[in-house]
């Protein structure tokens, strides 16, 4: 059927409708529970997922969501903690079928109980079964003049009259088509990760045409309607009780103000929301970049609200922003905050700030966390920051909306972006897309063997088996809440079909993509024994072991691998007397040995067999530290066997390795073996290599890319250690593994954002020939861990090809270095400066823990900024860099906004040097050079960040100017009031 829309007798658009809809196909490809599978209710419908017994038993609904089994599928979509008011998938929030508000005037779900079982398709996926007739018609074609496209909704009034027996209307939209005015009134159906339909499905209910959507404060007479609305939710009692508290007392028993609001249509309650005052606003301000959205000085304390519950019938999902706007207006709030706690937090629903998942999350903005200063609280005394700033509490992801945001619309991107590998590069890429301010990515999918990292703190504590890159930690994962925005497919990529554009996962599932991003990195692989003939070893070593790997052979690549190894050791080895062989040539052999010793395994049972270095860099860049670690190993009784190649191993009755033999330069070494840890061979995973090779992507030892991360397929990007630059750059030795993985992921995302972001960018033509140059990456490389002897180790270095410090510093004009302490005493601190007096490497080797995040901020800073470090060292005033960088003067450098102050001061100084303009000294000859123009920004900086930097007095601009490295000022020398650059005690000016 074809219908036209006229204005003044002139046709301005037409719409083609069809009642023949392939409902079963849509049910297979999309989650249509909120709309009853696009079918009419039927008594024989099978709707609910069967309950499975929980090991711990089902908890009370007021405290925890009831356990629900996940579908038998590699899709394994993650649920946000507290997801009892809605299910969060693929970035869109919808009320799940098992939690549909029933009894409404809008009947889009059944009232009967679910049957005990669901049907399973041939692949084993459980899904609801709908027996009723089709309840939907489809828009096949829509064309309307651009001047009148905001009136597109007028078509639907007539369309529903044409199909009086159908309550739902759907439209299919290609993934690359941006949202247009009509579908902004529709509800986006959440697609399955494995859906190959190639379209987005949008659904509209007949009742969505009603305009009598009214929001008001809840009244006692609304309680029954609220109870009916939320009765199928896991936290129904909590939502109803909070609403009851508002109607009865307007506040909690502890005095906390509570507000409840209801949305009604035709006198029927279709939505409810509960808010409280946000009492933790100072913590939010200091730990999150909330000032990217609001100016705190323009808001009163009571204007900040905490969103506890938000439930809305999906029929009226397009009224969500209006509902939020009315909550702000009626509640006299300017901002609302909603936290999402990580999945592993115990008793999360007992926490006063953790509530049901809000179905308004789609319209809220995720807020980036801020890097925190690690304060020496005891040394600061009364000048320490307040407990609101420095307290250690559960980390969470923060979502926010305000009066301005509810009037703005993000650009929704439906392009399917599939990321393979949960490496630091892949996580950084996803993080950048999620927090991008103007775009909302609805179709982000991560394919990973162990799912998202950071979801299990038990495995993270065993992460010390491996060296730490300090790109991300558990707190970072908790504050990102990737599971709120990213679909997760648990499995391994085993194939790529470039023509059909899908990825095969675990040889079963097919995950379609529009853009594929390969970030798997390189991983430790089982090494094939080479035999005892030393003449053949050098030419053939190393080779991948292609047979079934024995269960007591461990190659550790992530936290989950470490957890599994630790559990196996605890069960099979710690109480026995067998030997552990640690074999390899990277620094991970040292961290693994230290972890084994910490488990209580005697050093005499551990054999550290060092493989030939080959092209690998040395384990430790400093020979002094190598020698100290060797002494610690000898003291612990660990036997060290250098320069050995794995020759053979023997397996017992159960297929376990019982002995291993190694070829050395002089003889054949044979050792009894109960557990074998291999760190000798790191390369691309075999299944990943085969998938890439079979897809005919250019492979030259690694995946070949250009400077913009492109492979030879325009739809496939790659980044990280699995890649190498094309040979046309003539830098085969330089790869992404030589740079900071977090920076690589950010640059990868930035290179793709230009495909989606229509925001005008500053026009700047790249220099001619820049496409033939390798990009410059500037962030430092970091390695940290605990080495034998209990030494805390940290090495921060400039990006590039690593080389031993002794070799690097023998080069002509290598700069200078400052060393305090001794490695054997556990107080070693080494800083190297380039010939431009910039910090280009830091090495810490200490018995005591130290603030790694603080020290990373020192990289790339000028020696003058560090309070004239070289001068003080030459004068003999400096004997311990650890205590020096704990002094209060240095804390400003660790502040996350200090770089903004540096840039502002630098611009001010540069503007003073513009020819023909009077300088500050000429304008104020009685003042010190540069001081008047620089003091005001510093004072403004101190006032604005007083919460983080209370140790600086508001009038202490001179000190901060010294720390900022102003060329117009000289930092205080020894003997100047305040000691070695310490700020004067904080006090208000009289």
CSV table of C-alpha atoms in Angstrom, one decimal, residues 419-616:
chain,number,residue,atom,x,y,z
A,419,UNK,CA,36.9,-5.7,18.2
A,420,UNK,CA,38.9,-8.9,18.4
A,421,UNK,CA,41.0,-9.2,21.6
A,422,UNK,CA,40.6,-7.6,25.0
A,423,UNK,CA,44.2,-6.3,25.0
A,424,UNK,CA,45.2,-2.9,26.3
A,425,UNK,CA,44.9,-1.6,22.8
A,426,UNK,CA,41.4,-3.0,22.3
A,427,UNK,CA,40.2,-1.7,25.7
A,428,UNK,CA,41.7,1.7,25.0
A,429,UNK,CA,40.0,1.8,21.6
A,430,UNK,CA,36.6,0.9,23.1
A,431,UNK,CA,37.1,3.4,26.0
A,432,UNK,CA,37.7,6.2,23.6
A,433,UNK,CA,34.6,5.5,21.6
A,434,UNK,CA,32.4,5.1,24.7
A,435,UNK,CA,33.4,8.5,26.2
A,436,UNK,CA,33.4,10.4,22.9
A,437,UNK,CA,31.1,13.4,23.7
A,438,UNK,CA,28.9,13.8,20.7
A,439,UNK,CA,28.5,10.2,19.5
A,440,UNK,CA,26.6,7.2,20.8
A,441,UNK,CA,27.8,3.8,19.5
A,442,UNK,CA,25.0,1.3,19.6
A,443,UNK,CA,26.8,-1.7,18.0
A,444,UNK,CA,30.2,-2.2,19.7
A,445,UNK,CA,31.1,-5.9,20.0
A,446,UNK,CA,34.2,-7.4,21.7
A,447,UNK,CA,35.3,-11.0,20.9
A,448,UNK,CA,37.5,-12.3,23.6
A,449,UNK,CA,38.5,-15.7,25.0
A,450,UNK,CA,37.8,-14.7,28.6
A,451,UNK,CA,35.4,-11.9,28.1
A,452,UNK,CA,35.9,-8.5,29.6
A,453,UNK,CA,38.9,-8.0,31.9
A,454,UNK,CA,38.5,-6.8,35.4
A,455,UNK,CA,35.3,-8.5,36.2
A,456,UNK,CA,36.8,-10.9,38.7
A,457,UNK,CA,39.1,-9.4,41.4
A,458,UNK,CA,40.1,-12.9,42.5
A,459,UNK,CA,41.9,-13.5,39.2
A,460,UNK,CA,43.4,-10.0,39.2
A,461,UNK,CA,45.3,-10.6,42.5
A,462,UNK,CA,47.1,-13.4,40.7
A,463,UNK,CA,48.0,-11.0,37.9
A,464,UNK,CA,51.4,-10.6,39.6
A,465,UNK,CA,52.6,-13.7,37.7
A,466,UNK,CA,53.1,-11.3,34.8
A,467,UNK,CA,54.7,-7.9,34.5
A,468,UNK,CA,52.3,-5.0,34.6
A,469,UNK,CA,52.0,-2.4,31.8
A,470,UNK,CA,50.0,-0.1,34.1
A,471,UNK,CA,47.7,0.8,31.3
A,472,UNK,CA,44.5,-0.4,33.1
A,473,UNK,CA,43.7,-1.9,36.5
A,474,UNK,CA,40.6,-3.1,38.2
A,475,UNK,CA,39.6,0.4,39.3
A,476,UNK,CA,39.8,1.6,35.7
A,477,UNK,CA,37.6,-1.2,34.5
A,478,UNK,CA,35.1,-0.5,37.3
A,479,UNK,CA,35.0,3.2,36.4
A,480,UNK,CA,34.5,2.4,32.7
A,481,UNK,CA,31.8,-0.2,33.0
A,482,UNK,CA,32.4,-1.5,29.5
A,483,UNK,CA,29.6,-4.1,29.9
A,484,UNK,CA,27.1,-1.2,29.8
A,485,UNK,CA,28.0,-0.3,26.3
A,486,UNK,CA,29.7,-3.3,24.7
A,487,UNK,CA,28.4,-6.6,23.6
A,488,UNK,CA,30.8,-9.4,24.6
A,489,UNK,CA,31.2,-12.6,22.6
A,490,UNK,CA,33.2,-15.2,24.6
A,491,UNK,CA,35.3,-17.3,22.3
A,492,UNK,CA,38.2,-17.3,19.9
A,493,UNK,CA,38.3,-15.9,16.4
A,494,UNK,CA,38.8,-18.9,14.0
A,495,UNK,CA,37.8,-17.4,10.7
A,496,UNK,CA,37.2,-14.1,8.7
A,497,UNK,CA,34.9,-14.0,5.7
A,498,UNK,CA,35.8,-10.7,4.0
A,499,UNK,CA,33.3,-10.9,1.2
A,500,UNK,CA,30.3,-11.6,3.5
A,501,UNK,CA,31.9,-9.5,6.3
A,502,UNK,CA,31.6,-11.7,9.3
A,503,UNK,CA,33.9,-13.3,11.9
A,504,UNK,CA,33.7,-16.9,12.8
A,505,UNK,CA,34.0,-17.5,16.6
A,506,UNK,CA,35.0,-20.8,18.0
A,507,UNK,CA,34.1,-22.4,14.6
A,508,UNK,CA,30.4,-22.0,15.4
A,509,UNK,CA,29.1,-18.5,15.7
A,510,UNK,CA,29.2,-15.9,12.9
A,511,UNK,CA,29.5,-12.3,14.1
A,512,UNK,CA,28.9,-9.8,11.3
A,513,UNK,CA,30.7,-6.5,11.1
A,514,UNK,CA,31.0,-3.3,9.1
A,515,UNK,CA,34.4,-2.5,10.5
A,516,UNK,CA,36.6,-5.2,12.0
A,517,UNK,CA,39.4,-4.2,14.4
A,518,UNK,CA,42.1,-6.8,15.2
A,519,UNK,CA,43.8,-6.1,18.6
A,520,UNK,CA,44.7,-9.6,19.8
A,521,UNK,CA,48.3,-8.9,20.4
A,522,UNK,CA,50.9,-11.6,20.8
A,523,UNK,CA,50.7,-14.3,23.4
A,524,UNK,CA,53.0,-16.9,24.9
A,525,UNK,CA,52.8,-20.2,23.1
A,526,UNK,CA,53.8,-23.7,23.9
A,527,UNK,CA,57.3,-24.4,22.6
A,528,UNK,CA,58.1,-27.5,20.7
A,529,UNK,CA,61.1,-29.6,22.0
A,530,UNK,CA,63.9,-29.3,19.5
A,531,UNK,CA,65.9,-32.5,20.2
A,532,UNK,CA,69.3,-32.8,21.7
A,533,UNK,CA,71.3,-32.1,18.5
A,534,UNK,CA,72.8,-28.7,19.2
A,535,UNK,CA,73.7,-28.1,15.5
A,536,UNK,CA,70.0,-28.1,14.5
A,537,UNK,CA,68.8,-26.1,17.4
A,538,UNK,CA,70.1,-22.7,16.4
A,539,UNK,CA,68.6,-22.8,12.9
A,540,UNK,CA,65.2,-24.2,13.8
A,541,UNK,CA,64.5,-22.7,17.3
A,542,UNK,CA,61.9,-21.6,18.3
A,543,UNK,CA,58.9,-23.7,16.9
A,544,UNK,CA,55.3,-23.9,18.0
A,545,UNK,CA,54.1,-27.1,19.7
A,546,UNK,CA,51.3,-28.3,17.6
A,547,UNK,CA,50.0,-31.3,19.6
A,548,UNK,CA,47.8,-31.3,22.7
A,549,UNK,CA,49.5,-29.3,25.4
A,550,UNK,CA,49.9,-31.2,28.7
A,551,UNK,CA,47.7,-29.9,31.5
A,552,UNK,CA,50.6,-29.1,33.7
A,553,UNK,CA,52.2,-26.9,31.0
A,554,UNK,CA,51.3,-23.2,31.5
A,555,UNK,CA,51.5,-20.3,29.2
A,556,UNK,CA,50.2,-17.2,31.0
A,557,UNK,CA,48.8,-14.3,29.0
A,558,UNK,CA,46.1,-12.7,31.1
A,559,UNK,CA,44.6,-12.7,34.6
A,560,UNK,CA,42.3,-15.6,33.9
A,561,UNK,CA,45.3,-17.8,32.9
A,562,UNK,CA,47.1,-16.7,36.1
A,563,UNK,CA,44.0,-17.7,38.2
A,564,UNK,CA,43.7,-21.1,36.6
A,565,UNK,CA,47.5,-21.7,37.2
A,566,UNK,CA,47.3,-20.6,40.8
A,567,UNK,CA,44.3,-22.9,41.5
A,568,UNK,CA,46.1,-25.9,39.8
A,569,UNK,CA,49.2,-25.3,41.9
A,570,UNK,CA,47.2,-25.0,45.1
A,571,UNK,CA,45.4,-28.3,44.4
A,572,UNK,CA,48.3,-30.3,42.9
A,573,UNK,CA,51.7,-29.0,43.9
A,574,UNK,CA,52.0,-26.8,46.9
A,575,UNK,CA,51.5,-29.7,49.3
A,576,UNK,CA,53.7,-32.1,47.3
A,577,UNK,CA,57.4,-32.2,46.6
A,578,UNK,CA,57.6,-31.9,42.8
A,579,UNK,CA,59.8,-29.4,40.9
A,580,UNK,CA,58.5,-26.3,39.0
A,581,UNK,CA,60.4,-25.3,35.9
A,582,UNK,CA,60.1,-21.7,34.8
A,583,UNK,CA,61.5,-21.4,31.2
A,584,UNK,CA,61.9,-18.2,29.2
A,585,UNK,CA,63.8,-15.1,28.3
A,586,UNK,CA,61.5,-12.2,29.4
A,587,UNK,CA,61.0,-10.4,32.6
A,588,UNK,CA,57.9,-12.5,33.3
A,589,UNK,CA,60.2,-15.4,34.4
A,590,UNK,CA,61.3,-13.3,37.4
A,591,UNK,CA,57.8,-12.2,38.4
A,592,UNK,CA,56.6,-15.8,38.1
A,593,UNK,CA,59.4,-17.1,40.3
A,594,UNK,CA,58.6,-14.5,43.0
A,595,UNK,CA,54.9,-15.4,42.8
A,596,UNK,CA,55.7,-19.1,43.2
A,597,UNK,CA,57.9,-18.3,46.3
A,598,UNK,CA,55.0,-16.2,47.7
A,599,UNK,CA,52.8,-19.3,47.4
A,600,UNK,CA,55.0,-21.1,49.8
A,601,UNK,CA,56.9,-23.2,47.3
A,602,UNK,CA,60.4,-23.8,48.5
A,603,UNK,CA,63.1,-22.2,46.3
A,604,UNK,CA,65.0,-25.5,46.0
A,605,UNK,CA,62.0,-26.9,44.1
A,606,UNK,CA,62.1,-24.1,41.5
A,607,UNK,CA,64.4,-24.2,38.5
A,608,UNK,CA,64.7,-21.0,36.4
A,609,UNK,CA,65.9,-22.1,33.0
A,610,UNK,CA,66.8,-19.1,30.8
A,611,UNK,CA,66.2,-19.4,27.1
A,612,UNK,CA,68.6,-17.8,24.5
A,613,UNK,CA,67.7,-14.1,24.1
A,614,UNK,CA,67.8,-14.1,20.3
A,615,UNK,CA,66.1,-11.0,19.1
A,616,UNK,CA,64.4,-10.4,22.5
